[in-house]
Amino acid sequence: MQTVSIPTLAFGRFSGVLGERGARQLQHTVEDAHKILGSRIMWHVNSTAAGGGVAEMLQTLLGYERGAGLDARWLVIEGDTDFFALTKRIHNRLHGRMGDGGDLGETEHTQYQKITRRNARDILRSVRPGDVVILHDPQTAGLASHLAELGATVVWRCHIGRDEMNQAATDAWAFLKPYLEHVDAFIFSRACYVPSWLASHPVFIIPPAIDAFSAKNEPMGRATCRSILNHIGLLERTVANGDLDFLRLDGSNGRVERKANIVQVNPIPGWDVPMVVQVSRWDPLKDMAGVMRGFANRIDKMGDAHLVLVGPDVSGVTDDPEGIQVLEDCIARWHRLRKKAKERVHLVCLPMDDIEENAVMVNAIQRHSTMIIQKSLHEGFGLTVTEAMWKARPISASAVGGIQDQIVDEVHGLLLEDPTDTQAMAKAIQFLLENHAVARRLGRNARRRAIAKFLGPRQLIQFVDLLYALEGKSRQRRAA
Ligand code: UDP
């Protein structure tokens, strides 16, 4: 079991975003959290300290909790290759996919319990009776009974789900069910991800949040944005006075040094050229190729807009053959585009050597975009959508998974009913490019919604509500 050190992040900075009323409500929440927790520690347990959305979210969520004076701590379990292959299998099945096609039988239970017992021995040395332990995802579910026996309050948060149950998902839930018997409360990102047998249990729906002040999301001036896009090679080099420096989470200074690897035709676009952007992993479910096809087929109606498809650099990443395949497929399709379309489509791979440098590049691209596309075929909860909303970008996104909770159609963006309909997507792009007033209104609404629903403070408020509910108390809402 590894203890992860957490930065203490200044909680007060939210007052600038939430306004006076919101800031007071947050202050009351923090006071209530102190009241209900007393000297108890709030532990989060997951399976990795870096990489993946959960780790990214814990870094900042826990950082702000500590900034609010709460004793929040983070432990990471240990396992061997077989254990993680098994938990990846469960993860895939909860998404409804077969993954490696392996079994979930007695042998797998024995294997899961062996590693769980080892981690339980470690965790029981730190956790005290009465502490609150939030276990994240299938890897940690087995710890619940050990912690409950100790007298801790156990919450299990599942970050995975699919809208409709299928056989693969049913099998994964059947595997996990015995380990979840002693959980006091469950957290899911969407109501329809909750398996029916949990209906009579305390279940709380808490969607993921982004950190408004991380390198990925912090405000960025136009000059800096321009300098970064010049530097990485996406925009034509002009005089830009912005700097390439940024502040890291640990308070030290960072600088955008690397360049992006971009498939494009010269001359590259200038500052004034409208940019339609999708940021995603190179994953078949994000359908980058579909976005390119739809845009290219309607190129004559797209004014002078360019399409920018942005993902992580996959070169040398040996453990994600799917990423390499998807990117190579996109490049092959790009080569086959007509000249006019080819000149207006850019495939951008951002370096991943320094994750915060990568985040700053994503920030600059999202902020510079005229509009954002998220044409996912499936989506648990689209962080890229929330990032775009926070940045007040007009969005067109598929009406799948969590995106349906993030965006109300025609209020915070345009939803695409059929995620495979590339023509409808292209029409939505054209509409947003041509109707500036509507695009601006959608962007403004999206930002308001992101502030109200998808930033860290809302997550903390819901979590404190959960703590009160678990102890049979209801929080007195004070006038804010
Ligand atoms: N992302 C990134 N660099 C990239 C491409 C993507 O940091 O080059 C980030 C993106 O900004 C978002 C996350 O990866 O924060 C993707 O999360 P999302 O929920 O949208 O999709 P997932 O990858 O979890 O399916």
Coordinates of C-alpha atoms and ligand atoms in Angstrom, one line a residue:
M1 CA 0.0 0.0 0.0
Q2 CA 1.5 3.3 -1.1
T3 CA 0.7 6.6 0.6
V4 CA 0.4 9.4 -2.0
S5 CA 1.4 12.9 -1.0
I6 CA -1.2 15.4 -1.7
P7 CA -0.6 19.1 -2.5
T8 CA -2.6 21.5 -0.2
L9 CA -4.6 23.6 -2.6
A10 CA -5.9 27.1 -1.7
F11 CA -9.6 26.6 -1.2
G12 CA -10.3 30.3 -1.1
R13 CA -9.7 30.7 -4.8
F14 CA -13.2 29.3 -5.6
S15 CA -14.8 32.5 -4.3
G16 CA -13.7 34.3 -7.5
V17 CA -15.6 31.7 -9.6
L18 CA -18.6 30.9 -7.5
G19 CA -19.6 34.5 -6.6
E20 CA -20.5 35.6 -3.1
R21 CA -23.5 33.4 -2.6
G22 CA -21.7 30.3 -3.9
A23 CA -18.6 31.0 -1.8
R24 CA -20.7 31.3 1.4
Q25 CA -22.5 28.1 0.6
L26 CA -19.2 26.4 0.2
Q27 CA -17.9 27.9 3.4
H28 CA -21.0 26.5 5.2
T29 CA -20.3 23.1 3.6
V30 CA -16.7 23.1 4.9
E31 CA -17.9 24.0 8.4
D32 CA -20.5 21.2 8.2
A33 CA -17.8 18.8 7.0
H34 CA -15.7 19.7 10.0
K35 CA -18.7 19.2 12.3
I36 CA -19.6 15.7 11.0
L37 CA -16.1 14.4 10.6
G38 CA -14.7 15.8 13.9
S39 CA -11.2 14.2 14.2
R40 CA -12.0 11.4 11.8
I41 CA -9.8 10.9 8.7
M42 CA -11.2 10.7 5.2
W43 CA -9.3 8.1 3.2
H44 CA -9.5 7.6 -0.5
V45 CA -8.2 4.3 -1.8
N46 CA -7.6 3.5 -5.5
S47 CA -5.2 1.6 -7.7
T48 CA -2.9 4.2 -9.2
A49 CA -1.4 7.5 -8.2
A50 CA -1.0 8.8 -11.7
G51 CA -2.6 8.3 -15.1
G52 CA -6.3 8.1 -15.7
G53 CA -9.2 10.3 -14.8
V54 CA -9.6 9.0 -11.2
A55 CA -6.0 9.8 -10.2
E56 CA -6.3 13.2 -11.9
M57 CA -9.5 14.0 -10.0
L58 CA -8.2 12.7 -6.6
Q59 CA -5.0 14.9 -6.8
T60 CA -7.1 18.0 -6.9
L61 CA -10.2 16.9 -4.9
L62 CA -8.1 15.8 -2.0
G63 CA -5.8 18.9 -2.4
Y64 CA -8.8 21.2 -1.9
E65 CA -10.1 19.1 1.0
R66 CA -6.8 19.5 2.7
G67 CA -6.8 23.2 1.8
A68 CA -10.2 23.4 3.7
G69 CA -8.5 21.9 6.7
L70 CA -10.0 18.5 6.4
D71 CA -7.8 15.5 7.1
A72 CA -8.0 13.8 3.7
R73 CA -5.5 11.1 2.8
W74 CA -4.8 8.9 -0.2
L75 CA -3.7 5.3 -0.4
V76 CA -2.9 3.2 -3.5
I77 CA -3.3 -0.6 -3.3
E78 CA -0.6 -2.9 -4.7
G79 CA -1.2 -5.9 -6.9
D80 CA 0.6 -8.2 -9.4
T81 CA 0.1 -8.4 -13.1
D82 CA -2.5 -11.2 -12.8
F83 CA -4.6 -9.1 -10.4
F84 CA -4.6 -6.1 -12.6
A85 CA -5.4 -8.2 -15.7
L86 CA -8.4 -9.5 -13.8
T87 CA -9.5 -6.1 -12.6
K88 CA -9.1 -4.7 -16.2
R89 CA -11.3 -7.6 -17.3
I90 CA -14.0 -6.5 -14.7
H91 CA -13.6 -2.9 -15.8
N92 CA -14.2 -3.8 -19.5
R93 CA -17.2 -5.9 -18.6
L94 CA -18.8 -3.2 -16.6
H95 CA -18.5 -1.1 -19.7
G96 CA -20.3 -4.0 -21.5
R97 CA -17.2 -5.2 -23.4
M98 CA -15.6 -8.6 -23.2
G99 CA -12.0 -7.3 -23.0
D100 CA -9.6 -10.2 -22.9
G101 CA -12.5 -12.7 -22.9
G102 CA -11.1 -14.5 -19.7
D103 CA -13.2 -16.1 -17.0
L104 CA -14.7 -14.6 -13.8
G105 CA -14.9 -17.9 -11.9
E106 CA -13.7 -19.5 -8.7
T107 CA -10.0 -19.2 -9.7
E108 CA -10.4 -15.5 -10.2
H109 CA -12.2 -15.0 -6.9
T110 CA -9.3 -16.8 -5.2
Q111 CA -6.8 -14.6 -7.0
Y112 CA -8.7 -11.4 -6.2
Q113 CA -9.0 -12.3 -2.5
K114 CA -5.3 -13.2 -2.1
I115 CA -4.2 -9.7 -3.2
T116 CA -7.1 -8.0 -1.3
R117 CA -6.1 -9.7 1.9
R118 CA -2.5 -8.5 1.5
N119 CA -3.7 -4.9 1.0
A120 CA -6.2 -5.2 3.8
R121 CA -3.4 -6.1 6.2
D122 CA -1.7 -2.9 5.3
I123 CA -4.7 -0.6 5.3
L124 CA -5.8 -1.8 8.7
R125 CA -2.6 -0.5 10.2
S126 CA -3.5 3.0 9.2
V127 CA -7.3 3.4 9.3
R128 CA -9.0 3.8 12.7
P129 CA -12.6 2.8 13.7
G130 CA -14.9 5.6 12.7
D131 CA -12.8 6.9 9.8
V132 CA -14.5 7.3 6.5
V133 CA -13.0 5.3 3.6
I134 CA -13.9 5.9 0.0
L135 CA -12.9 3.0 -2.1
H136 CA -12.7 3.6 -5.8
D137 CA -13.6 1.2 -8.6
P138 CA -13.5 -2.7 -8.7
Q139 CA -9.8 -3.0 -7.7
T140 CA -10.6 -1.9 -4.1
A141 CA -14.1 -3.3 -3.6
G142 CA -12.7 -6.4 -1.8
L143 CA -11.4 -4.2 1.1
A144 CA -14.9 -3.2 2.1
S145 CA -15.7 -6.1 4.4
H146 CA -12.3 -5.8 6.2
L147 CA -12.8 -2.1 6.8
A148 CA -16.4 -2.5 7.9
E149 CA -15.3 -5.1 10.4
L150 CA -12.8 -2.6 11.8
G151 CA -15.7 -0.1 12.3
A152 CA -14.9 2.3 9.5
T153 CA -17.6 3.9 7.4
V154 CA -17.2 2.5 3.9
V155 CA -18.2 4.2 0.7
W156 CA -17.6 2.6 -2.7
R157 CA -17.4 4.9 -5.7
C158 CA -17.8 3.3 -9.1
H159 CA -16.5 5.5 -12.0
I160 CA -17.6 3.0 -14.7
G161 CA -21.0 2.2 -16.2
R162 CA -23.1 1.7 -19.3
D163 CA -26.6 2.9 -20.0
E164 CA -28.1 -0.5 -20.5
M165 CA -27.0 -3.7 -18.8
N166 CA -25.8 -6.5 -21.1
Q167 CA -24.4 -10.0 -20.4
A168 CA -20.8 -8.8 -20.0
A169 CA -21.9 -6.2 -17.4
T170 CA -24.2 -8.6 -15.6
D171 CA -21.3 -11.1 -15.2
A172 CA -19.0 -8.4 -13.8
W173 CA -21.6 -7.3 -11.3
A174 CA -22.2 -10.9 -10.3
F175 CA -18.4 -11.1 -9.6
L176 CA -18.3 -7.9 -7.5
K177 CA -21.6 -8.3 -5.6
P178 CA -20.3 -10.5 -2.7
Y179 CA -17.5 -8.0 -2.0
L180 CA -19.9 -5.0 -1.8
E181 CA -22.2 -6.4 0.9
H182 CA -20.6 -4.4 3.7
V183 CA -20.5 -1.0 1.9
D184 CA -22.4 1.8 3.7
A185 CA -23.0 3.9 0.6
F186 CA -22.4 3.8 -3.1
I187 CA -21.5 6.6 -5.5
F188 CA -22.2 6.4 -9.2
S189 CA -21.7 9.0 -12.0
R190 CA -25.2 8.4 -13.5
A191 CA -28.4 6.9 -12.2
C192 CA -28.7 4.4 -15.0
Y193 CA -25.2 2.9 -14.1
V194 CA -26.6 1.6 -10.8
P195 CA -27.4 -2.1 -11.0
S196 CA -30.9 -3.0 -10.0
W197 CA -29.9 -5.1 -7.0
L198 CA -28.6 -1.9 -5.4
A199 CA -32.0 -0.2 -5.5
S200 CA -32.7 -0.6 -1.8
H201 CA -29.2 0.5 -0.8
P202 CA -28.0 4.1 -0.1
V203 CA -26.9 5.2 -3.6
F204 CA -25.7 8.7 -4.4
I205 CA -25.3 10.1 -7.9
I206 CA -22.2 12.4 -8.0
P207 CA -20.8 13.2 -11.4
P208 CA -17.1 13.7 -11.8
A209 CA -15.7 17.2 -11.5
I210 CA -12.8 19.1 -13.1
D211 CA -10.3 21.3 -11.4
A212 CA -10.9 24.9 -12.5
F213 CA -7.3 25.9 -11.6
S214 CA -5.2 23.1 -13.0
A215 CA -2.9 23.6 -15.9
K216 CA -5.6 22.2 -18.2
N217 CA -8.3 24.6 -17.1
E218 CA -6.8 27.7 -15.5
P219 CA -7.6 31.0 -17.3
M220 CA -5.1 31.7 -20.1
G221 CA -4.7 35.1 -21.8
R222 CA -5.0 35.3 -25.6
A223 CA -1.3 36.2 -26.1
T224 CA -0.2 33.1 -24.1
C225 CA -2.6 30.9 -26.0
R226 CA -1.3 32.2 -29.2
S227 CA 2.3 31.8 -28.2
I228 CA 1.7 28.2 -27.2
L229 CA -0.1 27.3 -30.4
N230 CA 2.7 29.0 -32.4
H231 CA 5.3 27.1 -30.5
I232 CA 3.7 23.6 -30.9
G233 CA 3.3 24.2 -34.6
L234 CA -0.4 24.5 -35.0
L235 CA -0.7 28.2 -35.8
E236 CA 1.4 30.2 -38.1
R237 CA 4.3 31.9 -36.3
T238 CA 3.6 35.6 -35.8
V239 CA 4.6 38.0 -33.1
A240 CA 2.9 37.0 -29.9
N241 CA 3.9 38.4 -26.6
G242 CA 2.5 35.7 -24.4
D243 CA 4.9 33.5 -22.5
L244 CA 5.2 29.8 -22.4
D245 CA 5.5 29.5 -18.7
F246 CA 2.9 27.9 -16.4
L247 CA 2.5 27.1 -12.8
R248 CA 2.6 23.4 -11.7
L249 CA 0.3 21.9 -9.2
D250 CA 3.2 21.7 -6.7
G251 CA 3.8 25.4 -7.0
S252 CA 6.9 25.2 -9.1
N253 CA 7.3 26.8 -12.6
G254 CA 7.0 24.8 -15.8
R255 CA 7.5 25.8 -19.4
V256 CA 6.1 24.5 -22.7
E257 CA 9.3 23.2 -24.4
R258 CA 8.1 20.4 -26.6
K259 CA 6.3 20.6 -29.9
A260 CA 3.4 18.7 -31.2
N261 CA 3.6 16.0 -33.8
I262 CA 1.2 17.2 -36.5
V263 CA 0.0 15.7 -39.7
Q264 CA -1.0 18.8 -41.8
V265 CA -0.3 20.6 -45.1
N266 CA 1.6 24.0 -45.2
P267 CA 0.8 26.8 -44.9
I268 CA -0.6 26.3 -41.4
P269 CA -3.6 28.4 -40.3
G270 CA -3.4 31.9 -38.9
W271 CA -4.8 33.3 -35.7
D272 CA -8.1 34.3 -37.3
V273 CA -9.0 31.0 -38.9
P274 CA -12.0 29.4 -37.2
M275 CA -11.1 26.0 -35.6
V276 CA -13.3 23.1 -35.0
V277 CA -11.7 20.9 -32.4
Q278 CA -12.1 17.4 -30.9
V279 CA -9.7 16.4 -28.1
S280 CA -9.7 12.7 -27.3
R281 CA -7.6 9.6 -26.8
W282 CA -7.1 7.8 -30.1
D283 CA -9.8 5.3 -29.2
P284 CA -12.3 3.8 -31.6
L285 CA -15.2 4.9 -29.4
K286 CA -14.2 8.6 -29.8
D287 CA -14.7 8.2 -33.6
M288 CA -12.1 10.7 -34.7
A289 CA -12.3 9.2 -38.3
G290 CA -16.1 9.8 -38.3
V291 CA -15.5 13.5 -37.4
M292 CA -13.0 13.8 -40.2
R293 CA -15.3 12.1 -42.7
G294 CA -18.3 14.3 -41.8
F295 CA -16.2 17.5 -41.9
A296 CA -14.5 16.6 -45.2
N297 CA -17.7 15.6 -46.9
R298 CA -19.2 19.0 -46.2
I299 CA -16.1 21.1 -46.6
D300 CA -17.8 23.4 -49.1
K301 CA -20.2 24.5 -46.4
M302 CA -17.7 25.1 -43.7
G303 CA -16.6 28.6 -44.7
D304 CA -12.8 28.8 -44.0
A305 CA -12.9 26.7 -40.9
H306 CA -10.2 24.1 -40.1
L307 CA -10.7 20.8 -38.3
V308 CA -8.2 19.9 -35.6
L309 CA -8.3 16.4 -34.1
V310 CA -6.1 16.3 -31.0
G311 CA -4.9 13.3 -29.0
P312 CA -1.9 12.1 -27.1
D313 CA 1.3 11.1 -28.8
V314 CA 1.2 7.3 -29.1
S315 CA 4.6 6.8 -30.5
G316 CA 6.5 4.4 -28.3
V317 CA 3.5 3.6 -26.2
T318 CA 3.6 -0.2 -26.4
D319 CA 0.8 -1.0 -24.0
D320 CA -1.9 0.7 -26.2
P321 CA -1.9 -0.9 -29.6
E322 CA -5.4 0.3 -30.1
G323 CA -4.3 3.9 -29.9
I324 CA -1.6 3.4 -32.5
Q325 CA -4.0 1.6 -34.8
V326 CA -6.7 4.3 -34.6
L327 CA -4.1 7.1 -35.2
E328 CA -2.6 5.2 -38.2
D329 CA -6.1 4.6 -39.6
C330 CA -6.8 8.4 -39.3
I331 CA -3.6 9.3 -41.0
A332 CA -4.3 6.8 -43.9
R333 CA -7.8 8.3 -44.3
W334 CA -6.3 11.8 -44.2
H335 CA -3.9 11.0 -47.1
R336 CA -7.0 9.9 -49.1
L337 CA -8.9 13.2 -48.5
R338 CA -9.4 15.5 -51.5
K339 CA -6.8 18.3 -51.6
K340 CA -9.2 21.0 -50.4
A341 CA -10.2 18.9 -47.3
K342 CA -6.6 17.8 -46.6
E343 CA -5.5 21.4 -46.4
R344 CA -8.1 22.0 -43.7
V345 CA -7.7 19.0 -41.5
H346 CA -5.0 18.7 -38.9
L347 CA -4.1 15.5 -36.9
V348 CA -2.3 16.6 -33.7
C349 CA -0.4 14.4 -31.3
L350 CA 0.6 16.1 -28.1
P351 CA 3.7 15.0 -26.3
M352 CA 3.0 13.1 -23.1
D353 CA 6.5 13.2 -21.5
D354 CA 5.4 15.9 -19.1
I355 CA 1.7 15.6 -18.2
E356 CA 1.3 19.2 -17.1
E357 CA 2.9 20.5 -20.3
N358 CA 0.5 18.4 -22.2
A359 CA -2.4 19.8 -20.2
V360 CA -1.3 23.4 -20.9
M361 CA -1.3 22.6 -24.7
V362 CA -4.8 21.1 -24.4
N363 CA -5.9 24.2 -22.5
A364 CA -4.6 26.5 -25.3
I365 CA -6.2 24.5 -28.1
Q366 CA -9.6 24.3 -26.3
R367 CA -9.6 28.0 -25.5
H368 CA -8.6 28.9 -29.1
S369 CA -11.3 26.7 -30.6
T370 CA -14.2 28.3 -32.3
M371 CA -16.3 25.3 -31.3
I372 CA -15.7 21.8 -29.8
I373 CA -16.9 18.5 -31.1
Q374 CA -17.2 15.3 -29.0
K375 CA -18.6 12.7 -31.3
S376 CA -18.2 9.7 -28.9
L377 CA -20.0 6.5 -29.7
H378 CA -20.0 5.7 -26.0
E379 CA -19.0 7.9 -23.0
G380 CA -19.1 7.2 -19.3
F381 CA -18.8 10.9 -18.6
G382 CA -17.0 13.2 -21.0
L383 CA -14.3 15.3 -19.1
T384 CA -13.5 17.0 -22.4
V385 CA -17.1 18.1 -22.6
T386 CA -16.9 19.7 -19.1
E387 CA -13.5 21.3 -20.0
A388 CA -15.1 22.9 -23.0
M389 CA -18.1 24.0 -21.1
W390 CA -15.9 25.6 -18.4
K391 CA -14.1 27.5 -21.2
A392 CA -17.5 28.7 -22.6
R393 CA -17.0 27.0 -25.9
P394 CA -20.0 26.2 -28.1
I395 CA -20.2 22.4 -28.2
S396 CA -21.8 19.7 -30.4
A397 CA -21.6 16.3 -28.8
S398 CA -23.2 12.9 -29.1
A399 CA -26.2 12.2 -26.9
V400 CA -24.6 9.2 -25.2
G401 CA -23.8 8.2 -21.6
G402 CA -22.9 11.0 -19.2
I403 CA -22.9 13.7 -22.0
Q404 CA -26.7 13.6 -21.8
D405 CA -26.4 14.8 -18.1
Q406 CA -23.8 17.4 -19.0
I407 CA -25.6 19.1 -21.8
V408 CA -29.2 20.0 -22.2
D409 CA -29.8 20.1 -26.0
E410 CA -30.0 23.6 -27.4
V411 CA -29.4 25.1 -24.0
H412 CA -25.7 24.3 -23.3
G413 CA -24.8 22.9 -26.7
L414 CA -26.2 20.8 -29.5
L415 CA -26.7 17.1 -28.9
L416 CA -26.4 14.6 -31.8
E417 CA -29.1 12.1 -31.4
D418 CA -27.4 9.4 -33.5
P419 CA -23.7 9.3 -32.7
T420 CA -23.0 7.6 -36.0
D421 CA -24.7 10.2 -38.1
T422 CA -21.7 12.1 -39.5
Q423 CA -23.9 14.2 -41.8
A424 CA -25.9 15.5 -38.8
M425 CA -22.7 16.3 -37.0
A426 CA -21.4 18.3 -40.0
K427 CA -24.6 20.2 -40.2
A428 CA -24.3 21.1 -36.5
I429 CA -20.8 22.3 -37.1
Q430 CA -21.9 24.4 -40.0
F431 CA -24.8 25.8 -37.9
L432 CA -22.5 26.9 -35.0
L433 CA -20.0 28.4 -37.4
E434 CA -22.6 30.5 -39.1
N435 CA -24.8 31.5 -36.1
H436 CA -22.4 33.4 -33.9
A437 CA -25.0 34.8 -31.5
V438 CA -26.4 31.3 -30.8
A439 CA -22.9 29.8 -30.5
R440 CA -22.0 32.5 -27.9
R441 CA -25.2 32.0 -26.0
L442 CA -24.7 28.2 -25.8
G443 CA -21.1 28.8 -24.7
R444 CA -22.1 31.2 -21.9
N445 CA -24.8 28.8 -20.7
A446 CA -22.4 25.9 -20.8
R447 CA -19.9 27.8 -18.6
R448 CA -22.6 28.6 -16.1
R449 CA -23.7 25.0 -15.9
A450 CA -20.1 23.8 -15.5
I451 CA -19.6 26.2 -12.6
A452 CA -22.9 25.1 -11.0
K453 CA -22.6 21.3 -11.5
F454 CA -19.2 20.1 -12.6
L455 CA -16.5 21.8 -10.5
G456 CA -14.9 20.5 -7.3
P457 CA -17.1 22.5 -4.8
R458 CA -20.3 20.8 -6.1
Q459 CA -18.7 17.4 -5.5
L460 CA -17.7 18.3 -2.0
I461 CA -21.2 19.6 -1.2
Q462 CA -22.7 16.4 -2.4
F463 CA -20.2 14.4 -0.5
V464 CA -20.9 16.2 2.7
D465 CA -24.6 15.7 2.1
L466 CA -23.8 12.0 1.8
L467 CA -22.0 11.9 5.1
Y468 CA -24.9 13.5 6.9
A469 CA -27.4 11.1 5.3
L470 CA -25.3 8.1 6.3
E471 CA -25.5 9.2 9.9
G472 CA -29.2 9.8 9.7
K473 CA -28.9 13.5 9.9
S474 CA -29.9 16.1 7.4
R475 CA -27.8 19.2 6.7
Q476 CA -29.5 22.4 7.8
R477 CA -29.3 24.6 4.7
R478 CA -28.4 28.1 5.9
A479 CA -29.3 31.1 3.9
A480 CA -26.3 31.7 1.7
Ligands
UDP1 N1 -6.5 14.5 -22.8 C1 -5.2 15.0 -22.5 N2 -4.3 15.0 -23.5 C2 -4.6 14.6 -24.8 C3 -5.9 14.1 -25.0 C4 -6.8 14.0 -24.0 O1 -4.9 15.5 -21.4 O2 -3.7 14.7 -25.6 C5 -7.4 14.5 -21.7 C6 -8.7 15.3 -21.9 O3 -8.4 16.7 -21.8 C7 -9.6 14.8 -20.8 C8 -9.1 13.3 -20.7 O4 -7.9 13.2 -21.4 O5 -9.3 15.4 -19.5 C9 -10.2 12.4 -21.4 O6 -11.2 12.2 -20.5 P1 -12.7 11.9 -21.1 O7 -13.6 11.7 -19.9 O8 -13.1 12.9 -22.1 O9 -12.5 10.5 -21.9 P2 -11.7 9.2 -21.5 O10 -10.4 9.3 -22.1 O11 -11.7 9.1 -20.0 O12 -12.6 8.1 -22.1

